[in-house]
Coordinates of C-alpha atoms in Angstrom, one line a residue:
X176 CA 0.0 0.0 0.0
X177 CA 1.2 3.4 -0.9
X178 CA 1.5 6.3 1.7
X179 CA -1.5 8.0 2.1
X180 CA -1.4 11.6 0.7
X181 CA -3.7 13.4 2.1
X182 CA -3.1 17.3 2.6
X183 CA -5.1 20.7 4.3
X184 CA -4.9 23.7 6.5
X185 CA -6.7 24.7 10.1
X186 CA -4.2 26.4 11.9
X187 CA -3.7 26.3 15.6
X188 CA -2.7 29.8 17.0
X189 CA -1.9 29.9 20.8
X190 CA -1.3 33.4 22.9
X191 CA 2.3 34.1 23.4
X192 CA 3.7 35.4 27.1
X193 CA 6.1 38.3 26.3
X194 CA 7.6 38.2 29.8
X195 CA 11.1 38.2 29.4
X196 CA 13.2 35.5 30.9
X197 CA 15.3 35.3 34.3
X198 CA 18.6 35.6 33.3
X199 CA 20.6 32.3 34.4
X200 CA 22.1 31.8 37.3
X201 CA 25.4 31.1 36.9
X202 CA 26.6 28.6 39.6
X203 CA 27.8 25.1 38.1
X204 CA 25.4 22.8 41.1
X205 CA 23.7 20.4 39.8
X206 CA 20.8 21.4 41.8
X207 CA 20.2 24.5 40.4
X208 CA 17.3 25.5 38.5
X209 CA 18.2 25.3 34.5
X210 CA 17.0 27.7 32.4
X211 CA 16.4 26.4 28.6
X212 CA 15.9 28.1 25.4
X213 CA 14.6 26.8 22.2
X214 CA 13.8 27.5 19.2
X215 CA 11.6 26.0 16.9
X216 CA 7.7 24.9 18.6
X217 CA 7.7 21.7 15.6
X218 CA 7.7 17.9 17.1
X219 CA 11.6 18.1 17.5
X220 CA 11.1 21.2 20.3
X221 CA 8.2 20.4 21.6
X222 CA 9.8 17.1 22.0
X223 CA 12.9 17.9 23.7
X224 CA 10.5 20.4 26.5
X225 CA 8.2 17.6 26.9
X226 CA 11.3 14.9 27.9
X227 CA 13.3 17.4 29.7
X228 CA 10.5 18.0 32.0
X229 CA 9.8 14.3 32.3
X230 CA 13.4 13.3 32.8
X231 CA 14.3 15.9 34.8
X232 CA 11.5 15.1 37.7
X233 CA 14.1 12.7 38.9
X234 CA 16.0 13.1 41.8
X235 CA 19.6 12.9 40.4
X236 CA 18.9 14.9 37.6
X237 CA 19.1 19.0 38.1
X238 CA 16.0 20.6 37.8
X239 CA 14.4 21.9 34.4
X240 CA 13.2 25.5 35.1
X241 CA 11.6 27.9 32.6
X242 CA 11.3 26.8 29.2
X243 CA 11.2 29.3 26.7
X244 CA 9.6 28.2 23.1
X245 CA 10.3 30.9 20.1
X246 CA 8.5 30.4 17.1
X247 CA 8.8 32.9 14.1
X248 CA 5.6 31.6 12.7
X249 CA 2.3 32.6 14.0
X250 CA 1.3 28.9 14.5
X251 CA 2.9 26.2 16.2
X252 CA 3.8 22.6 14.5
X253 CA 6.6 23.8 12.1
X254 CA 6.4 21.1 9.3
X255 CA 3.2 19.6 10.5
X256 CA 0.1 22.2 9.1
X257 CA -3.4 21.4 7.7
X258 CA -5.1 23.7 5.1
X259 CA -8.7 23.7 4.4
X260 CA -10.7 22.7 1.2
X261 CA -14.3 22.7 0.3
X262 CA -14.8 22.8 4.3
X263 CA -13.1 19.8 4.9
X264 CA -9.6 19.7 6.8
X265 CA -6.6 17.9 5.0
X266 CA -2.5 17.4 6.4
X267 CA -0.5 19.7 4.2
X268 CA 2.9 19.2 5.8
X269 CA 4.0 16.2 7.8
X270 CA 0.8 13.8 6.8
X271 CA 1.6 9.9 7.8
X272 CA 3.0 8.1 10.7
X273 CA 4.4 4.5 11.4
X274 CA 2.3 1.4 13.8
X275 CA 5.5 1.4 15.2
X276 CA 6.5 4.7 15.6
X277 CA 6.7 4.2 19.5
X278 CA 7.4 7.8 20.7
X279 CA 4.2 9.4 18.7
X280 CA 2.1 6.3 19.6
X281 CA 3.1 7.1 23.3
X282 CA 2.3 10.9 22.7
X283 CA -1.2 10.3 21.5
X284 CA -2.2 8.7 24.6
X285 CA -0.8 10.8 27.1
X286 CA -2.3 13.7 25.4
X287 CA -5.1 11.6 24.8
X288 CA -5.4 12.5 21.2
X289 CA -7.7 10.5 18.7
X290 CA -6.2 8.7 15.8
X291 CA -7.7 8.9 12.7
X292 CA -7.1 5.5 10.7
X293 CA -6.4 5.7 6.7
X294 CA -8.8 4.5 4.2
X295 CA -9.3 0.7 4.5
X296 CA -10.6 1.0 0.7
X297 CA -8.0 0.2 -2.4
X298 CA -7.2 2.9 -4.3
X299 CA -5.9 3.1 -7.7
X300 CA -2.4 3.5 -8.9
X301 CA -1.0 4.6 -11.5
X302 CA 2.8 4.8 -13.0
X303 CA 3.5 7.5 -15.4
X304 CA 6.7 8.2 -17.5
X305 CA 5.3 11.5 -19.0
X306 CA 3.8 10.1 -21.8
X307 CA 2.0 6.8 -20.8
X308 CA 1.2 4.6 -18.2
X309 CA 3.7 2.2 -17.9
X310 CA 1.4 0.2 -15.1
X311 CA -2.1 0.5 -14.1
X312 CA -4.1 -1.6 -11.3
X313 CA -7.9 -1.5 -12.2
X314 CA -9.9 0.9 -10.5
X315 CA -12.1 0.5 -7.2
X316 CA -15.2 2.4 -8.0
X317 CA -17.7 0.0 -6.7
X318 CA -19.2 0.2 -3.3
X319 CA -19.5 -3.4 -3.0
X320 CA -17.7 -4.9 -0.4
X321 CA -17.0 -8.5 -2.3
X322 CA -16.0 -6.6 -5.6
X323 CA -13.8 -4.6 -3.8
X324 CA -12.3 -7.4 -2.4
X325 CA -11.7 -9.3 -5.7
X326 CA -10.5 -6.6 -7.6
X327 CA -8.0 -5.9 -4.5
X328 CA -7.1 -9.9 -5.1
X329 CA -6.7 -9.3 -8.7
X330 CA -4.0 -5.8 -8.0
X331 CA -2.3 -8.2 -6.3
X332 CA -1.9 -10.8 -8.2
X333 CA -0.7 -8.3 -11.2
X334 CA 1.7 -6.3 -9.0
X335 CA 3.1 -9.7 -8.2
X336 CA 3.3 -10.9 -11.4
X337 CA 5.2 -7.4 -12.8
X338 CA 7.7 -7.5 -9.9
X339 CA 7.6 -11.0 -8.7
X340 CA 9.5 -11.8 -5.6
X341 CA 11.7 -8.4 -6.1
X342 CA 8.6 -7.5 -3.2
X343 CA 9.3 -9.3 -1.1
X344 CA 13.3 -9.1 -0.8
X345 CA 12.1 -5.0 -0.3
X346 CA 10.3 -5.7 2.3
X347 CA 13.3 -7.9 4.3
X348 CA 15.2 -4.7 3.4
X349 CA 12.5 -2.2 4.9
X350 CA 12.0 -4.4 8.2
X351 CA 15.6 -4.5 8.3
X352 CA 16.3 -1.3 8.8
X353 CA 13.2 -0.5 11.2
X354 CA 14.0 -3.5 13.6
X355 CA 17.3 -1.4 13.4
X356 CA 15.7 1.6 14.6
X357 CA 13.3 -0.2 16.8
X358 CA 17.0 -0.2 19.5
X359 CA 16.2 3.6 19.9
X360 CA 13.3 2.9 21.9
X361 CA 15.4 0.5 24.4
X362 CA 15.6 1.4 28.3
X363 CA 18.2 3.3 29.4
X364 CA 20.2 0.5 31.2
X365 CA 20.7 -1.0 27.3
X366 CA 20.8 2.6 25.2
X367 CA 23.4 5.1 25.8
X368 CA 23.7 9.2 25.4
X369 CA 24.5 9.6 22.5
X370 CA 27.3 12.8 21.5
X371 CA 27.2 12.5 17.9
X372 CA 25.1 11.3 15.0
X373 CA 27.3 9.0 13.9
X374 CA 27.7 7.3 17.2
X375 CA 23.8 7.0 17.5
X376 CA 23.3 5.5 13.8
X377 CA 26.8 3.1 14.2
X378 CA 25.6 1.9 17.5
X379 CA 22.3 0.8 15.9
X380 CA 24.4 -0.6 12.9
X381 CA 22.3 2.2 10.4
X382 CA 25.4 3.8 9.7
X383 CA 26.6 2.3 6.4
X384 CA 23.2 2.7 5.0
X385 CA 23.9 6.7 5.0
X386 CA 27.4 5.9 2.9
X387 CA 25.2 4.4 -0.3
X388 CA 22.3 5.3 -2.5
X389 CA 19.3 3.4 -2.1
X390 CA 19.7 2.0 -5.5
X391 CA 23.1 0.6 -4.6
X392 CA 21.3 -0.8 -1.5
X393 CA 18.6 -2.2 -3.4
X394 CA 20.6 -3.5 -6.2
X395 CA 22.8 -5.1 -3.8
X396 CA 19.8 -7.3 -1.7
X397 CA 18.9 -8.7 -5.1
X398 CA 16.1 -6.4 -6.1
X399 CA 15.1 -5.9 -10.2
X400 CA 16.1 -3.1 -12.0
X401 CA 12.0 -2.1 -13.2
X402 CA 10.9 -3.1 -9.3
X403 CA 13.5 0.2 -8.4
X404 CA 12.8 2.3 -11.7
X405 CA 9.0 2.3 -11.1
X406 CA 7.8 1.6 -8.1
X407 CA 10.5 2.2 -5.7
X408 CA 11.1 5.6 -7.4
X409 CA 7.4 6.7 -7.1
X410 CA 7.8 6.3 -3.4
X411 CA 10.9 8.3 -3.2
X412 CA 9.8 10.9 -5.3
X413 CA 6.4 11.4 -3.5
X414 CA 7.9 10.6 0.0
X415 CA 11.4 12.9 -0.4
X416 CA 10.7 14.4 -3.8
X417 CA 13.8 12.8 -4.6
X418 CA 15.2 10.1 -7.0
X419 CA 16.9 6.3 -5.6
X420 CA 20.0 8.5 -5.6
X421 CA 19.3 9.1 -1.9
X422 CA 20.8 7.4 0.8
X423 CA 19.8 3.9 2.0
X424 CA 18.7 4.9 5.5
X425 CA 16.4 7.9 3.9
X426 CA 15.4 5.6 1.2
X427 CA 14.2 2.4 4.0
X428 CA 12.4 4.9 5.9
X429 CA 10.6 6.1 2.5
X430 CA 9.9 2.5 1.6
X431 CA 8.5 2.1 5.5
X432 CA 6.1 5.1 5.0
X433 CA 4.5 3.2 2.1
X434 CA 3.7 0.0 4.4
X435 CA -0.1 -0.5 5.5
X436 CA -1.3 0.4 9.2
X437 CA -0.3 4.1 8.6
X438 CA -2.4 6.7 10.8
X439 CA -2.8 10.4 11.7
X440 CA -4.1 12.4 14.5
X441 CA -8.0 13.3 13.9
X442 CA -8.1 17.1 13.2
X443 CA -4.1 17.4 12.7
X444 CA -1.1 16.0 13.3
X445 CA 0.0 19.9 14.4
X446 CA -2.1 19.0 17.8
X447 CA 0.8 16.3 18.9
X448 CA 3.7 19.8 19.4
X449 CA 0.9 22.3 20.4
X450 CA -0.3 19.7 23.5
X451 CA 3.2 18.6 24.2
X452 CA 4.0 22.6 24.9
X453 CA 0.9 23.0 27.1
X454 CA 2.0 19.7 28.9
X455 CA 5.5 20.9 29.8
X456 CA 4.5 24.1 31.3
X457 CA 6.6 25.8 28.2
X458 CA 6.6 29.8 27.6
X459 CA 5.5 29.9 23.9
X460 CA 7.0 33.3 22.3
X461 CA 4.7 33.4 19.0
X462 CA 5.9 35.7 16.1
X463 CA 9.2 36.2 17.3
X464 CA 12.3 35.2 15.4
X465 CA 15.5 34.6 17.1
X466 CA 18.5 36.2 15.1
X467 CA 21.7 36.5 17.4
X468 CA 22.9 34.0 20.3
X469 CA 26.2 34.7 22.0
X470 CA 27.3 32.7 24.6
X471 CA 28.1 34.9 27.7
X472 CA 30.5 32.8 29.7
X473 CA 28.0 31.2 31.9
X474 CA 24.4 31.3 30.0
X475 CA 23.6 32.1 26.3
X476 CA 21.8 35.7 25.2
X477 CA 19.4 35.4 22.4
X478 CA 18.2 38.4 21.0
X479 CA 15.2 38.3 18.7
X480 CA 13.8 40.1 15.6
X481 CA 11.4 42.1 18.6
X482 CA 14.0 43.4 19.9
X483 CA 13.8 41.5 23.1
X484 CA 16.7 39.9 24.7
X485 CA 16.8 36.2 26.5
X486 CA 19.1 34.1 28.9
X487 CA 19.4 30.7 29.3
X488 CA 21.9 28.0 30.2
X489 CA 21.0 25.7 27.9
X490 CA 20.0 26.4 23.6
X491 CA 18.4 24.4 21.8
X492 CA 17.7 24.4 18.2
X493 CA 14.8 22.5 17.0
X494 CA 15.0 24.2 13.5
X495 CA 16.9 23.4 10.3
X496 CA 19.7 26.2 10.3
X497 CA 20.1 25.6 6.4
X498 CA 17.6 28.4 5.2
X499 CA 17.8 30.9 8.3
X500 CA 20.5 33.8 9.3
X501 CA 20.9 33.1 12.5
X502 CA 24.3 34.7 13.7
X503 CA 26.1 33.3 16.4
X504 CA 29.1 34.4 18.7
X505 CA 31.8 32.7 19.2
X506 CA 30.8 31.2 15.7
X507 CA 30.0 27.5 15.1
X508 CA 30.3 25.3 12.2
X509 CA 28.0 22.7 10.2
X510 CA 28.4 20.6 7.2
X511 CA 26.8 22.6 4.3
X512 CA 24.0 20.7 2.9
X513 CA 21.2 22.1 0.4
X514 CA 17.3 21.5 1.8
X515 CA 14.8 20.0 -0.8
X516 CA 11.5 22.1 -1.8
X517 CA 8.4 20.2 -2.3
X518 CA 6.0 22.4 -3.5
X519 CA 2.3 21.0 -2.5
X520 CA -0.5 22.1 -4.6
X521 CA -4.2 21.6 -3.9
X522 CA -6.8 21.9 -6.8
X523 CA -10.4 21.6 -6.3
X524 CA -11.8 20.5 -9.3
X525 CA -10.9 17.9 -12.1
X526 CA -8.4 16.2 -14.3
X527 CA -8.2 17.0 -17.8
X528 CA -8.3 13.1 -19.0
X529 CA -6.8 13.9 -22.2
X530 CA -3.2 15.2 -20.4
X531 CA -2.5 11.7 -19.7
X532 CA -4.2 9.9 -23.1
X533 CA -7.3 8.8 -21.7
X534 CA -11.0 9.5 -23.3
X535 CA -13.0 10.0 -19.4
X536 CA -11.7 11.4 -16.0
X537 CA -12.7 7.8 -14.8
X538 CA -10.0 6.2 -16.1
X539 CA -7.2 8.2 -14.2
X540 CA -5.8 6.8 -11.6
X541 CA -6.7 8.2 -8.1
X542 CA -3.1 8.2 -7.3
X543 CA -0.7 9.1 -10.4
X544 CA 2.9 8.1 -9.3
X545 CA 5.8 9.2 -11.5
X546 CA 9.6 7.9 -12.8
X547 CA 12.2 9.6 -12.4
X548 CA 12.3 11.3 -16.2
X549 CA 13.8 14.8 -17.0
X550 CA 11.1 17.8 -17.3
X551 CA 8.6 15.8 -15.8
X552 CA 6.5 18.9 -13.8
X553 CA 5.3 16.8 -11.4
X554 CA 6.2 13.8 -8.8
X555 CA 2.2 13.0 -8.0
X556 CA -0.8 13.7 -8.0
X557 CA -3.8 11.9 -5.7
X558 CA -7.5 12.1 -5.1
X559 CA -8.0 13.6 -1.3
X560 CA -12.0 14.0 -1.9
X561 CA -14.4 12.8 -4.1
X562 CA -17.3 15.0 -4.0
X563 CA -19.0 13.7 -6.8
X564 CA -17.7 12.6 -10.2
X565 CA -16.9 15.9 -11.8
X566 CA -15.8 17.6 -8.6
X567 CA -12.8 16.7 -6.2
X568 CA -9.9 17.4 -4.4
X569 CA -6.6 16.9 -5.8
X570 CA -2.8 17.0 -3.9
X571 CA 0.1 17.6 -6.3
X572 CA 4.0 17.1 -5.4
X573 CA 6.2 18.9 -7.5
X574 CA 9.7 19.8 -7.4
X575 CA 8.8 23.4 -8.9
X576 CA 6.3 25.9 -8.6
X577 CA 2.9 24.9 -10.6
X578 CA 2.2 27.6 -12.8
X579 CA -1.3 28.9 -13.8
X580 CA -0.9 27.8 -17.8
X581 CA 0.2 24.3 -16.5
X582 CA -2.4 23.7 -14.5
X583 CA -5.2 24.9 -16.6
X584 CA -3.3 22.2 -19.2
X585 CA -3.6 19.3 -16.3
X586 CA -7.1 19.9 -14.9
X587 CA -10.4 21.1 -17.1
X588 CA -11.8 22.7 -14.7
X589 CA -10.4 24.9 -11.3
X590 CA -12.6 26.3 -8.8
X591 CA -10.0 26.4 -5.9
X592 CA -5.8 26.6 -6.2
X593 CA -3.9 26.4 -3.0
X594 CA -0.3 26.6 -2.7
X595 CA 2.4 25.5 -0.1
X596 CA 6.4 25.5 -0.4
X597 CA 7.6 23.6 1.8
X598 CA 11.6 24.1 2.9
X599 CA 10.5 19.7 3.4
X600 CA 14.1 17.8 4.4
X601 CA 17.8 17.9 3.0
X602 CA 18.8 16.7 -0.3
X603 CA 20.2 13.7 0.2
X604 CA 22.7 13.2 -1.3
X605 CA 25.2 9.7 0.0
X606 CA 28.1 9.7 1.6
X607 CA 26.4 12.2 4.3
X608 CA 27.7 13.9 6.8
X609 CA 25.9 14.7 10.2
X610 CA 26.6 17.9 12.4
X611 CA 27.3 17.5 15.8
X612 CA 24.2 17.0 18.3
X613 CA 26.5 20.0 20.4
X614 CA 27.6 23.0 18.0
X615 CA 29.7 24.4 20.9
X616 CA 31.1 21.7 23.1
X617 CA 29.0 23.6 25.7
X618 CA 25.2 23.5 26.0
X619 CA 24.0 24.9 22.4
X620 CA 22.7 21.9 21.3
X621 CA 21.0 20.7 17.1
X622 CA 18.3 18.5 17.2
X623 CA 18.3 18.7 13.4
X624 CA 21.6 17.4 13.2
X625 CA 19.5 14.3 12.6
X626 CA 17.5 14.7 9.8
X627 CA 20.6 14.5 7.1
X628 CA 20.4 10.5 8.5
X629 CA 16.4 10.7 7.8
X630 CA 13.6 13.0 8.4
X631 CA 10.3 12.2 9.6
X632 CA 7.8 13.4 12.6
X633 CA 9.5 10.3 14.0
X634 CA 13.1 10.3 13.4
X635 CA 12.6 14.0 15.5
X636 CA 11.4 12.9 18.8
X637 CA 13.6 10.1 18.2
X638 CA 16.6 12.8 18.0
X639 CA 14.5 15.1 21.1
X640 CA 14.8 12.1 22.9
X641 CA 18.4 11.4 23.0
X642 CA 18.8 15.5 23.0
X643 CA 17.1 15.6 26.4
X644 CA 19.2 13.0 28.1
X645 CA 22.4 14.7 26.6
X646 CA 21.6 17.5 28.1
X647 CA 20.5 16.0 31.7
X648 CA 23.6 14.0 31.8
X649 CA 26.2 16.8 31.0
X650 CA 24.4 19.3 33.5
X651 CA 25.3 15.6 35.8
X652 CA 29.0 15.5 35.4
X653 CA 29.2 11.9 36.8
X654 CA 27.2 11.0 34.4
X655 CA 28.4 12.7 31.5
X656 CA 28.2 9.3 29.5
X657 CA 24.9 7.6 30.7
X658 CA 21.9 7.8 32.5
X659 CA 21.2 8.5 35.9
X660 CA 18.3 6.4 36.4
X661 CA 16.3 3.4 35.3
X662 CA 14.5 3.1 32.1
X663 CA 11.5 2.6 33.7
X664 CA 11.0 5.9 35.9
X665 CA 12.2 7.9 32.7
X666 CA 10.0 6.8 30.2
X667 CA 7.0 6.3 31.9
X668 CA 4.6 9.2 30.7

């Protein structure tokens, strides 16, 4: 089953506090209060303020005092956004998670969220080259349950039959790499602090799958070349906007998002970071951009766009630095890397039949899928709402900006154009190289340093996680390379 591409916009806004901060003590105990900074309100900070106030409730940690949040937006949830259609709500940014994506699983009850389960009913696919379909399962249209069963059965059977047991050796790849990943989510007595990126993705032997493409990956566990060139590509492209030239970490965790049993939160995935804030007893600066942070000896000054001016022991940035000016003193170094644009387009209206050959809009796939062929100005495009059969709801990924004259070309008929450019994850782009989780060898801290291994909703409070106890444990310097306490009084929630 592909990943479910659904798309929309009902923004949260929450009231800001514009009380400025205590400035930090500056004593080295480690039973002082700790004042933290950061900066980004997406999953990775509110993350990283939910598990420092968790982990710091025990009794050999120091305590976690105020936590400042800064957003520059006016909404919290970063990449995670819905937009609004027709009067119906759709995910626009960050749209699917994983069954076993643990930490958001874990979330949702505490914040006792409702989950909001995917379509049980087969959809149509479609694989195009930019001038035909190169595969086609046969469309779903009937609301009988037994016909929708035996024309599931016969999808199957053909999907087998074009790939043949290529499948199957991609999922032992995929299940692979997320039993690897699956160690991440061990108690503390088995799972370190991790310092560096490398040393998390080596200790859960993911490493080498950042040092090769996905296609060498593939290639290498025995997979056909059309299985990769079609299908596997169609994933990548819709999932990272990307080719199988991306690493084989980023590519398994593509390849995971297309499994079955994926789920979202009912009414927004956006509500997971704006509870998570309310729950750690965060301040939540709205509207207010940091642009400088010098570090002061004993506590870091931030000084926003406001012209308001911050202090905190501890930094954290929960925000890809890639795309922002954000000056810091003494300076720090990361890896340059380039950020991949998906631009997300929603249409509410219908397909022109003729773009893609066909005689009626009934015979276009509900999900079009793409290879990986030059000047192709799309990577998908999927049904989100069938309204009725001359009026729906499309989602389009593209790698540029959909233009007016190109879409009036695509669709017949446009009652509603929305569009979203999303700054979405890094290029990948194998061997890759990870910044350091601590830009200063202090307590300015990158939970994005991450996201060049992969980058999901997951793979962030995955990253939070580990950020949290770095931090805890180097505020504990006799326990500088582990944890404190159990497992089990930490990550209870």
């Amino acid at each position: 089953m592909l990943p479910a591409v659904v798309v929309s916009l009902a923004l949260f806004i929450v009231s800001a506090s514009l009380s400025l901060a205590a400035e930090a003590p500056h004593s080295t105990n480690t039973n002082d209060v700790k004042n933290v900074c950061i900066i980004g309100s997406g999953i990775g900070g509110s993350s990283v303020a939910h598990f420092l106030r968790q982990y710091s409730s025990h009794p050999s940690y120091p305590t976690i005092g105020d936590i400042l949040i800064f957003e520059r937006n006016g909404v919290v949830g970063g990449r995670m956004a819905t937009v609004s259609i027709a009067g119906d709500t759709f995910e626009a940014g960050a749209s699917i998670l994983h069954p076993k994506n643990l930490h958001a699983l874990n979330f949702t009850k505490f914040l006792n969220l409702r989950i909001k389960e995917p379509s049980s009913s087969p959809f149509s696919l479609g694989i195009w080259d930019g001038t035909q379909f190169l595969f086609k399962t046969l469309d779903t249209n009937s609301k009988s349950p037994l016909y929708k069963k035996l024309v599931s059965l016969i999808n199957s059977c053909r999907i087998f039959y074009r790939y043949g047991l290529s499948l199957f050796k991609m999922n032992r790849f995929v299940e692979s790499a997320v039993n690897k990943f699956l160690k991440y989510y061990w108690d503390f007595d088995s799972r370190p602090v991790f310092e560096s990126v490398d040393e998390m993705l080596k200790w859960a032997d993911l490493y080498e799958l950042t040092g090769r493409t996905l296609e060498e990956e593939l290639v290498n566990a025995g997979l056909s070349p059309l299985l990769i060139s079609e299908l596997v590509t169609v994933i990548t492209r819709i999932n990272y906007g990307q080719s199988v030239s991306i690493s084989g970490l980023a590519g398994a965790v593509s390849l995971a998002g297309s499994g079955g049993g994926l789920w979202s939160i009912e009414g927004g995935n956006w509500q997971i970071p704006a509870e998570l804030i309310n729950h750690s007893n965060a301040t939540l600066h709205l509207q207010e951009e940091i642009k400088f942070i010098s570090y002061l000896g004993d506590y870091y000054e931030l000084n926003s766009t406001k012209g308001n001016s911050y202090s905190c022991q501890v930094t954290v940035l929960a925000t890809p630095l890639d795309e922002l000016n954000i000056q810091f003193s003494p300076p720090v170094s990361i890896p340059e890397r380039k950020f991949q644009h998906t631009y997300t387009t929603f249409i509410r209206g219908l397909l022109n039949p003729t773009y893609f050959g066909l005689h009626s809009v009934s015979e276009v796939p509900e999900l079009v899928g793409t290879t990986e062929v030059p000047d192709l100005p799309f990577s998908s495009i999927s049904v989100l709402k069938k309204y009725t059969e001359s009026d729906m709801t499309y989602k389009m990924f593209s790698r540029e900006p959909m233009e007016d004259a190109l879409l009036d070309h695509l669709f017949s008929v446009r009652k509603e154009t929305l569009r979203m450019d999303w700054g979405a994850y890094p290029h990948y782009t194998p061997p890759e190289m990870f910044a350091s989780f601590v830009l200063d060898g202090l307590h300015l801290y990158y939970i994005n340093a991450f996201e060049n291994a992969a980058s999901t909703m997951e793979t962030s409070t995955v990253a939070a996680e580990n950020i949290a106890r770095l931090v805890l444990s180097r505020l504990t310097p006799l326990n500088s390379k582990g944890s404190a306490c159990d497992g089990e009084s930490l990550q209870s929630f």
